[in-house]
XYZ file of C-alpha atoms in Angstrom:
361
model
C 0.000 0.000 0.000
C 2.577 2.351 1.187
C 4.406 1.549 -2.512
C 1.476 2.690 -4.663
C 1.388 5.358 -2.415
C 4.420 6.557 -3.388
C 4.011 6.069 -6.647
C 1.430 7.926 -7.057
C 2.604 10.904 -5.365
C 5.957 10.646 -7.367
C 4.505 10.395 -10.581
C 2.401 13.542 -9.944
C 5.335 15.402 -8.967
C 7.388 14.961 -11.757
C 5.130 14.637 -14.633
C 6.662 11.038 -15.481
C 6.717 7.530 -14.132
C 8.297 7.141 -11.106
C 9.914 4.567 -11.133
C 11.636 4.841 -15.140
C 15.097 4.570 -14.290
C 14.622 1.474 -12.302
C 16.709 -1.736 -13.122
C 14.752 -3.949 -15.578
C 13.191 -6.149 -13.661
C 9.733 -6.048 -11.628
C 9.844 -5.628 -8.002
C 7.161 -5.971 -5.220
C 7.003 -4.223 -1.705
C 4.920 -5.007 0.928
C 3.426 -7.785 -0.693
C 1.822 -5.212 -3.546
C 2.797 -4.981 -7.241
C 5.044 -2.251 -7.590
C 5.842 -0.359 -10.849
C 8.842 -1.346 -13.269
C 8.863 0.710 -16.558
C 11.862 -1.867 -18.016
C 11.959 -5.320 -19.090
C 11.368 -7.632 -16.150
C 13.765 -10.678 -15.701
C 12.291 -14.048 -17.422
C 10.342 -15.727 -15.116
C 7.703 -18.824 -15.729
C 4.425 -17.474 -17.297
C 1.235 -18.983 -16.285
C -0.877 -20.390 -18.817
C -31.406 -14.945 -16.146
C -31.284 -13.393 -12.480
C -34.521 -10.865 -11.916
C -34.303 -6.784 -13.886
C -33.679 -3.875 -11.384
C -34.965 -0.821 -12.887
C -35.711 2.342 -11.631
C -39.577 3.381 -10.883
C -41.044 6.668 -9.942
C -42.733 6.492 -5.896
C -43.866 8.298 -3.750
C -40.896 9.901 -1.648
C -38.315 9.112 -4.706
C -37.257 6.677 -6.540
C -36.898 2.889 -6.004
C -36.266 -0.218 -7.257
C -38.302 -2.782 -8.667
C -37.712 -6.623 -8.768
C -39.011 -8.190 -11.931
C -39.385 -11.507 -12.237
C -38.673 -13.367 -15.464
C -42.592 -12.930 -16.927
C -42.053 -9.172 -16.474
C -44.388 -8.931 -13.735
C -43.074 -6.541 -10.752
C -42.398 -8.877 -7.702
C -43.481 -7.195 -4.198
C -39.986 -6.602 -3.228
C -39.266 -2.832 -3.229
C -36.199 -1.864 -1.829
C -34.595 1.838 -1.038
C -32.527 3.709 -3.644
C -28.737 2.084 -3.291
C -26.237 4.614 -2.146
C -23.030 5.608 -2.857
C -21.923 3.197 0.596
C -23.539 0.310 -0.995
C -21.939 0.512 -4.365
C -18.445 1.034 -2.737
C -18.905 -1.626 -0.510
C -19.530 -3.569 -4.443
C -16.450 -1.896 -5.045
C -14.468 -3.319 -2.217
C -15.430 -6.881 -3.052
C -14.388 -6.184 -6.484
C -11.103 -5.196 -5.280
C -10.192 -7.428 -2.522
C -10.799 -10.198 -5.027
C -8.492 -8.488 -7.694
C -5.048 -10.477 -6.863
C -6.663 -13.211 -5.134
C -5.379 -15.890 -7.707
C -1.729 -14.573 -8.264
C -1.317 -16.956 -11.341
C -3.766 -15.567 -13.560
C -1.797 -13.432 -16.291
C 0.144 -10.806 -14.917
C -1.345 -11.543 -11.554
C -4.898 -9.696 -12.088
C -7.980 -9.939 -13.191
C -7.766 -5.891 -13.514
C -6.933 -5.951 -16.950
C -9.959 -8.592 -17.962
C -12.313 -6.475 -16.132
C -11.120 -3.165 -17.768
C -11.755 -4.888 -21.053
C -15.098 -6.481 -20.446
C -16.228 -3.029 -19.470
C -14.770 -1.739 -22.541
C -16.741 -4.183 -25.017
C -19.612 -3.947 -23.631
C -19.582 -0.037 -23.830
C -17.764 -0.184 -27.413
C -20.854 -1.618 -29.014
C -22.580 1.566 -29.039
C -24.088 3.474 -32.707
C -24.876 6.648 -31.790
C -26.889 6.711 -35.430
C -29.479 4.150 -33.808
C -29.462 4.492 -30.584
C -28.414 0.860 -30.272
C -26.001 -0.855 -28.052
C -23.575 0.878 -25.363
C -22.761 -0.119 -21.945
C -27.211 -0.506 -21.066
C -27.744 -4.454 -21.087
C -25.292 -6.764 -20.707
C -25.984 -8.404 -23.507
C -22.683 -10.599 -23.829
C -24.166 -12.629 -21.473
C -26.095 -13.906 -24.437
C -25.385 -15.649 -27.792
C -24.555 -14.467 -30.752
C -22.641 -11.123 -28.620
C -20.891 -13.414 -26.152
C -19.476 -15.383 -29.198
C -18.231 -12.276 -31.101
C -14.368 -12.976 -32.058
C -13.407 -9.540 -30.205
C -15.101 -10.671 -26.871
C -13.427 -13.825 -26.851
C -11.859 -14.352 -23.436
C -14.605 -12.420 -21.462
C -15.753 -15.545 -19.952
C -13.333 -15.105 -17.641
C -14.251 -11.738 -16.336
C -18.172 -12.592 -16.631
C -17.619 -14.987 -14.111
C -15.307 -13.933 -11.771
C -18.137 -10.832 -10.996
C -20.724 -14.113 -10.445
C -20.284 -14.343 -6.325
C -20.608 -10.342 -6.477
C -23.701 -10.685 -8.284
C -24.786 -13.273 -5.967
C -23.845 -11.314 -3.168
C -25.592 -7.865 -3.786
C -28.624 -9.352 -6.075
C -30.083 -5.624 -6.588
C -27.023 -4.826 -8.949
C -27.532 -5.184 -12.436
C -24.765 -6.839 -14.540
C -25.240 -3.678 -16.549
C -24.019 -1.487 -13.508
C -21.937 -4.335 -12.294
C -19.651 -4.615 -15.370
C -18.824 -1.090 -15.207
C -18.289 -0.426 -11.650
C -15.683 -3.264 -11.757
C -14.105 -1.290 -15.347
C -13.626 1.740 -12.889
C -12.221 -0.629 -10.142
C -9.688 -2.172 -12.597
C -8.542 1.268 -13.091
C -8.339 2.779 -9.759
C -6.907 0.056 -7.975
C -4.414 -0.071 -11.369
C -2.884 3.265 -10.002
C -4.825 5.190 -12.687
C -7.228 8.103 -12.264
C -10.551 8.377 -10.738
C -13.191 7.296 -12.950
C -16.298 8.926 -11.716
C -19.464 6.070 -11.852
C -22.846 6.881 -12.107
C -25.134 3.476 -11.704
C -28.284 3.834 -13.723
C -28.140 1.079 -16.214
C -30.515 -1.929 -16.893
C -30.217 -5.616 -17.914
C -31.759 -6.925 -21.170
C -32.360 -10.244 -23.386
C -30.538 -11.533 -26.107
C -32.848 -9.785 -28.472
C -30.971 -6.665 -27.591
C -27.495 -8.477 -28.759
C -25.761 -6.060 -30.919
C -24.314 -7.072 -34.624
C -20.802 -8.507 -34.620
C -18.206 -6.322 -35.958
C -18.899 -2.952 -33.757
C -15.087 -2.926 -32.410
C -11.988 -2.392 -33.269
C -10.635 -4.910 -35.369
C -6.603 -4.593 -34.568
C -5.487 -5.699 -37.989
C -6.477 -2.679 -39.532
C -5.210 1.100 -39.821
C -6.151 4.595 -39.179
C -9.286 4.730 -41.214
C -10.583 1.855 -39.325
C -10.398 3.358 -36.253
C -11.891 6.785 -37.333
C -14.863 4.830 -38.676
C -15.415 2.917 -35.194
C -14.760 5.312 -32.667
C -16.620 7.934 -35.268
C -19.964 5.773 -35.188
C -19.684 5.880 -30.955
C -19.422 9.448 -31.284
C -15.224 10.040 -30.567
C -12.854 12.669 -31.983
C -9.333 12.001 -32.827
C -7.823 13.256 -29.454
C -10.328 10.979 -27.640
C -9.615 7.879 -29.923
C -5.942 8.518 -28.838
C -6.692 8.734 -25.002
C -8.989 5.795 -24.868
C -6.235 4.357 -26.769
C -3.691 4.649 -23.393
C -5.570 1.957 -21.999
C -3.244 -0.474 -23.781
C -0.728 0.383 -20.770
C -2.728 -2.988 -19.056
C -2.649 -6.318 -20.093
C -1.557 -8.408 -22.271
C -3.442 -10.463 -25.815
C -3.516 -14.144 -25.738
C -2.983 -16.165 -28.754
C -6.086 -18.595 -27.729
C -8.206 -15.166 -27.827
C -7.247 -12.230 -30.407
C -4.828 -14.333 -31.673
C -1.852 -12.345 -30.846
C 0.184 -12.213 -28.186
C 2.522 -10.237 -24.986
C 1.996 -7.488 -23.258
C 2.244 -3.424 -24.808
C 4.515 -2.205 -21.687
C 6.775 -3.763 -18.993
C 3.859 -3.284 -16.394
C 0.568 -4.542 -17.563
C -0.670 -3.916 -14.088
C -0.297 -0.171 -13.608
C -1.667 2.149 -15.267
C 0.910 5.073 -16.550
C 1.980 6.892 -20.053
C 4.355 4.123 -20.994
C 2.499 2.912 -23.828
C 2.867 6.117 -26.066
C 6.308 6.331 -24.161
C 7.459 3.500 -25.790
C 5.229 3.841 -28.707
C 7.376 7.021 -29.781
C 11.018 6.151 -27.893
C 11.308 2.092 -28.563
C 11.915 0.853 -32.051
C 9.604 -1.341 -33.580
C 9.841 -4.149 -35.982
C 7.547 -6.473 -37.522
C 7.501 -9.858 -35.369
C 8.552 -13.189 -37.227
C 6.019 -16.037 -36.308
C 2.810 -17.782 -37.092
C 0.573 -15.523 -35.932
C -0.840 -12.579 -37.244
C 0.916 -9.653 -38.313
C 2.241 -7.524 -34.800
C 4.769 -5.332 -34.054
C 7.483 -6.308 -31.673
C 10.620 -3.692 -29.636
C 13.828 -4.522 -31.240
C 15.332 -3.961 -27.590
C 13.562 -6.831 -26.002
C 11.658 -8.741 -28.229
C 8.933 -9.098 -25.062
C 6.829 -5.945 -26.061
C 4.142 -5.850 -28.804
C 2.345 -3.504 -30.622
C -0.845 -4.154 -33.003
C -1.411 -2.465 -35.947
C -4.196 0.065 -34.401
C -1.309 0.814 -31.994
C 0.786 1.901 -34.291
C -1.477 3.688 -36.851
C -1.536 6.379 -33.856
C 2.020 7.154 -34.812
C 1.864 7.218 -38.448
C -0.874 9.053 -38.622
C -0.416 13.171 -39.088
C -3.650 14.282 -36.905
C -3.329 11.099 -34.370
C 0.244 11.671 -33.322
C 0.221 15.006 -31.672
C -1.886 13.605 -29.036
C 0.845 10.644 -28.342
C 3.377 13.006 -27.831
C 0.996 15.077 -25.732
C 0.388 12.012 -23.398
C 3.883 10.930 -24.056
C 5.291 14.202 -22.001
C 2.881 14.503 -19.430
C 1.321 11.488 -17.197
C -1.369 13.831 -15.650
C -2.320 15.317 -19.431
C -3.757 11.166 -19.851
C -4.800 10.915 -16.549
C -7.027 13.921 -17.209
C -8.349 13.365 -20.508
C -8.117 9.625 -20.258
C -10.806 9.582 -16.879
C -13.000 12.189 -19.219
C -13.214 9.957 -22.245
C -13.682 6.945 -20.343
C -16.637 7.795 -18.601
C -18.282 8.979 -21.751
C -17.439 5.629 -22.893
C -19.269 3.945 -20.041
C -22.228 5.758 -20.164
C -22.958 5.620 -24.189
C -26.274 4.504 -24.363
C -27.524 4.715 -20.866
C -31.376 6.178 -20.518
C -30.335 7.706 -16.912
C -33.217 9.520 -14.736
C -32.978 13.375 -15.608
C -30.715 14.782 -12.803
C -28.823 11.616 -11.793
C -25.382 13.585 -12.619
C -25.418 14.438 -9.404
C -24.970 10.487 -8.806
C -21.659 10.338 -10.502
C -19.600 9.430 -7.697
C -15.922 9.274 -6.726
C -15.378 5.873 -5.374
C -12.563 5.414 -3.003
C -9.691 3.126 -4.418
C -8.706 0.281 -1.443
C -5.001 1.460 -1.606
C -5.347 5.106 -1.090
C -5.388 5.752 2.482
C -5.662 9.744 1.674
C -8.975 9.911 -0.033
């Protein structure tokens, strides 16, 4: 705790990572991940609940239970506060690093992008899709080639379903995208709960994300149809600081920076200061760092570099960690909320949720 601390108030200070000039190798203190912006040394990798939705009463608003004929059940239940979804929050994160083989050691990443899909799927020319459903629980959505993978995130939320029933996966999904960041030393990601569950009738058409074989026009066209400008495609971009792709899911594979748990600049760092070559294999066609041969970049990745009215931005985020922190929490929770039918005047119900590490806030 005391490390991310530190880290956090270092980085801010300076305006870069904190912990840059480092050795290569990734280090832990006090039984936390700490931050390593270098190559680490090689070590051995690991390989229908009832609708909440909101109804007008008398006093305010509650919450009704519908049962799975769409008739109201007589369960009605006060308006969840900003307590109850941190104590969701809590769950989420005391769970996050609870299975220290898995990955990079957690589930942050999965949960970022599960979050990210189901928001991604929005058309802001019908209305359709957005972060208001949850249909990948559902066939044909869940078997889209871009959500392969998500199983694993679907389920590890399961017990906190189980365990606070008047969440809906919608709001669930979401709330543990903003816990992946926060507790993933990036910015505060103000949530606003709102959103309802639907059937698989409401499963979107495949081919509504970004397909990372492609180039600059590509992204313009998806990001355009959500609703994005250039400077926001680059910032949402920044979340390729976490994780890692699997070759049993997208096909390609390895992490885009040296710590796919914390969230920093270092992947438009390295996008502009590394050199990058083409990676020999049998996969598809990535990019690879002609240093270490242990970083990838995807074709998307490095479209934001080639291209004239993209790069600016990179270089933007590139100089100045708190310049993405800043526009990266704005963009992101206009990404969360695409699509959401939220009460008139719930935005003052956009809440700061306290990350589990920060013993300031």
């Amino acid at each position: 705790m005391a490390a991310r601390q530190a880290f956090r108030i270092a980085t801010r200070a300076t305006g870069r990572n904190a912990f840059s000039t480092l050795p290569r190798q990734a280090f832990r203190q006090q039984g936390r991940r700490a931050y390593s912006s270098e190559a680490p040394a090689p070590e051995k990798s690991s390989s229908s609940l009832p609708y909440i939705i909101a109804a007008a009463a008398a006093g305010g608003l509650g919450f009704w239970y519908y049962t799975s004929n769409g008739a109201p059940s007589a369960a009605f239940t006060k308006v969840p506060t900003q307590a109850d979804y941190q104590k969701v929050y809590n769950d989420i994160a005391a769970r996050l690093e609870e299975k220290d083989d898995y990955d990079d050691g957690s589930f942050g990443p999965v949960l970022l992008r599960l979050a990210w899909h189901a928001s991604g799927t929005f058309d802001k020319a019908t209305g359709t899709g957005g972060s208001n459903g949850a249909t990948m629980r559902f066939n044909p959505e869940s078997g889209h080639g871009a959500n392969a993978g998500l199983l694993t995130a679907r389920d590890f939320l399961e017990p906190i379903k189980a365990k606070y029933p008047w969440i809906t996966y919608s709001d669930l999904w979401i709330l543990a995208g903003v816990c992946a960041i926060q507790e993933m030393q990036g910015p505060i990601i103000p949530y606003r709960p709102g959103r309802g569950d639907r059937e698989a009738a409401a499963c979107t058409p495949d081919g509504r994300l970004p397909d990372a074989t492609q180039g600059h026009d590509h992204l313009r066209n998806i990001f355009g149809r959500m609703g994005f400008n250039d400077q926001e495609i680059v910032a949402l971009s920044g979340a390729h600081a976490l994780g890692r792709c699997h070759t049993d899911r997208s096909g390609f594979t390895g992490p885009w920076t040296f710590s796919p748990t914390i969230l920093t600049n270092d992947y438009y760092r390295l996008l502009l200061e590394e050199k990058w070559q083409w990676k020999k294999w049998n996969g598809p066609k990535q990019y690879e760092d002609k240093t270490t041969k242990t970083l990838m970049m995807l074709p998307t990745d490095m479209a934001l570099v080639q291209d004239k009215k993209f790069r600016p931005h990179v270089e933007r985020y590139a100089k100045s960690n708190d310049e993405f922190f800043k526009d990266f929490s704005a963009v992101i929770v206009t990404l969360f909320e695409l699509g959401v039918p939220f009460a008139a005047g719930s935005e003052s119900q956009r809440w700061n949720l306290k990350p589990t590490w920060d013993e300031s806030k």
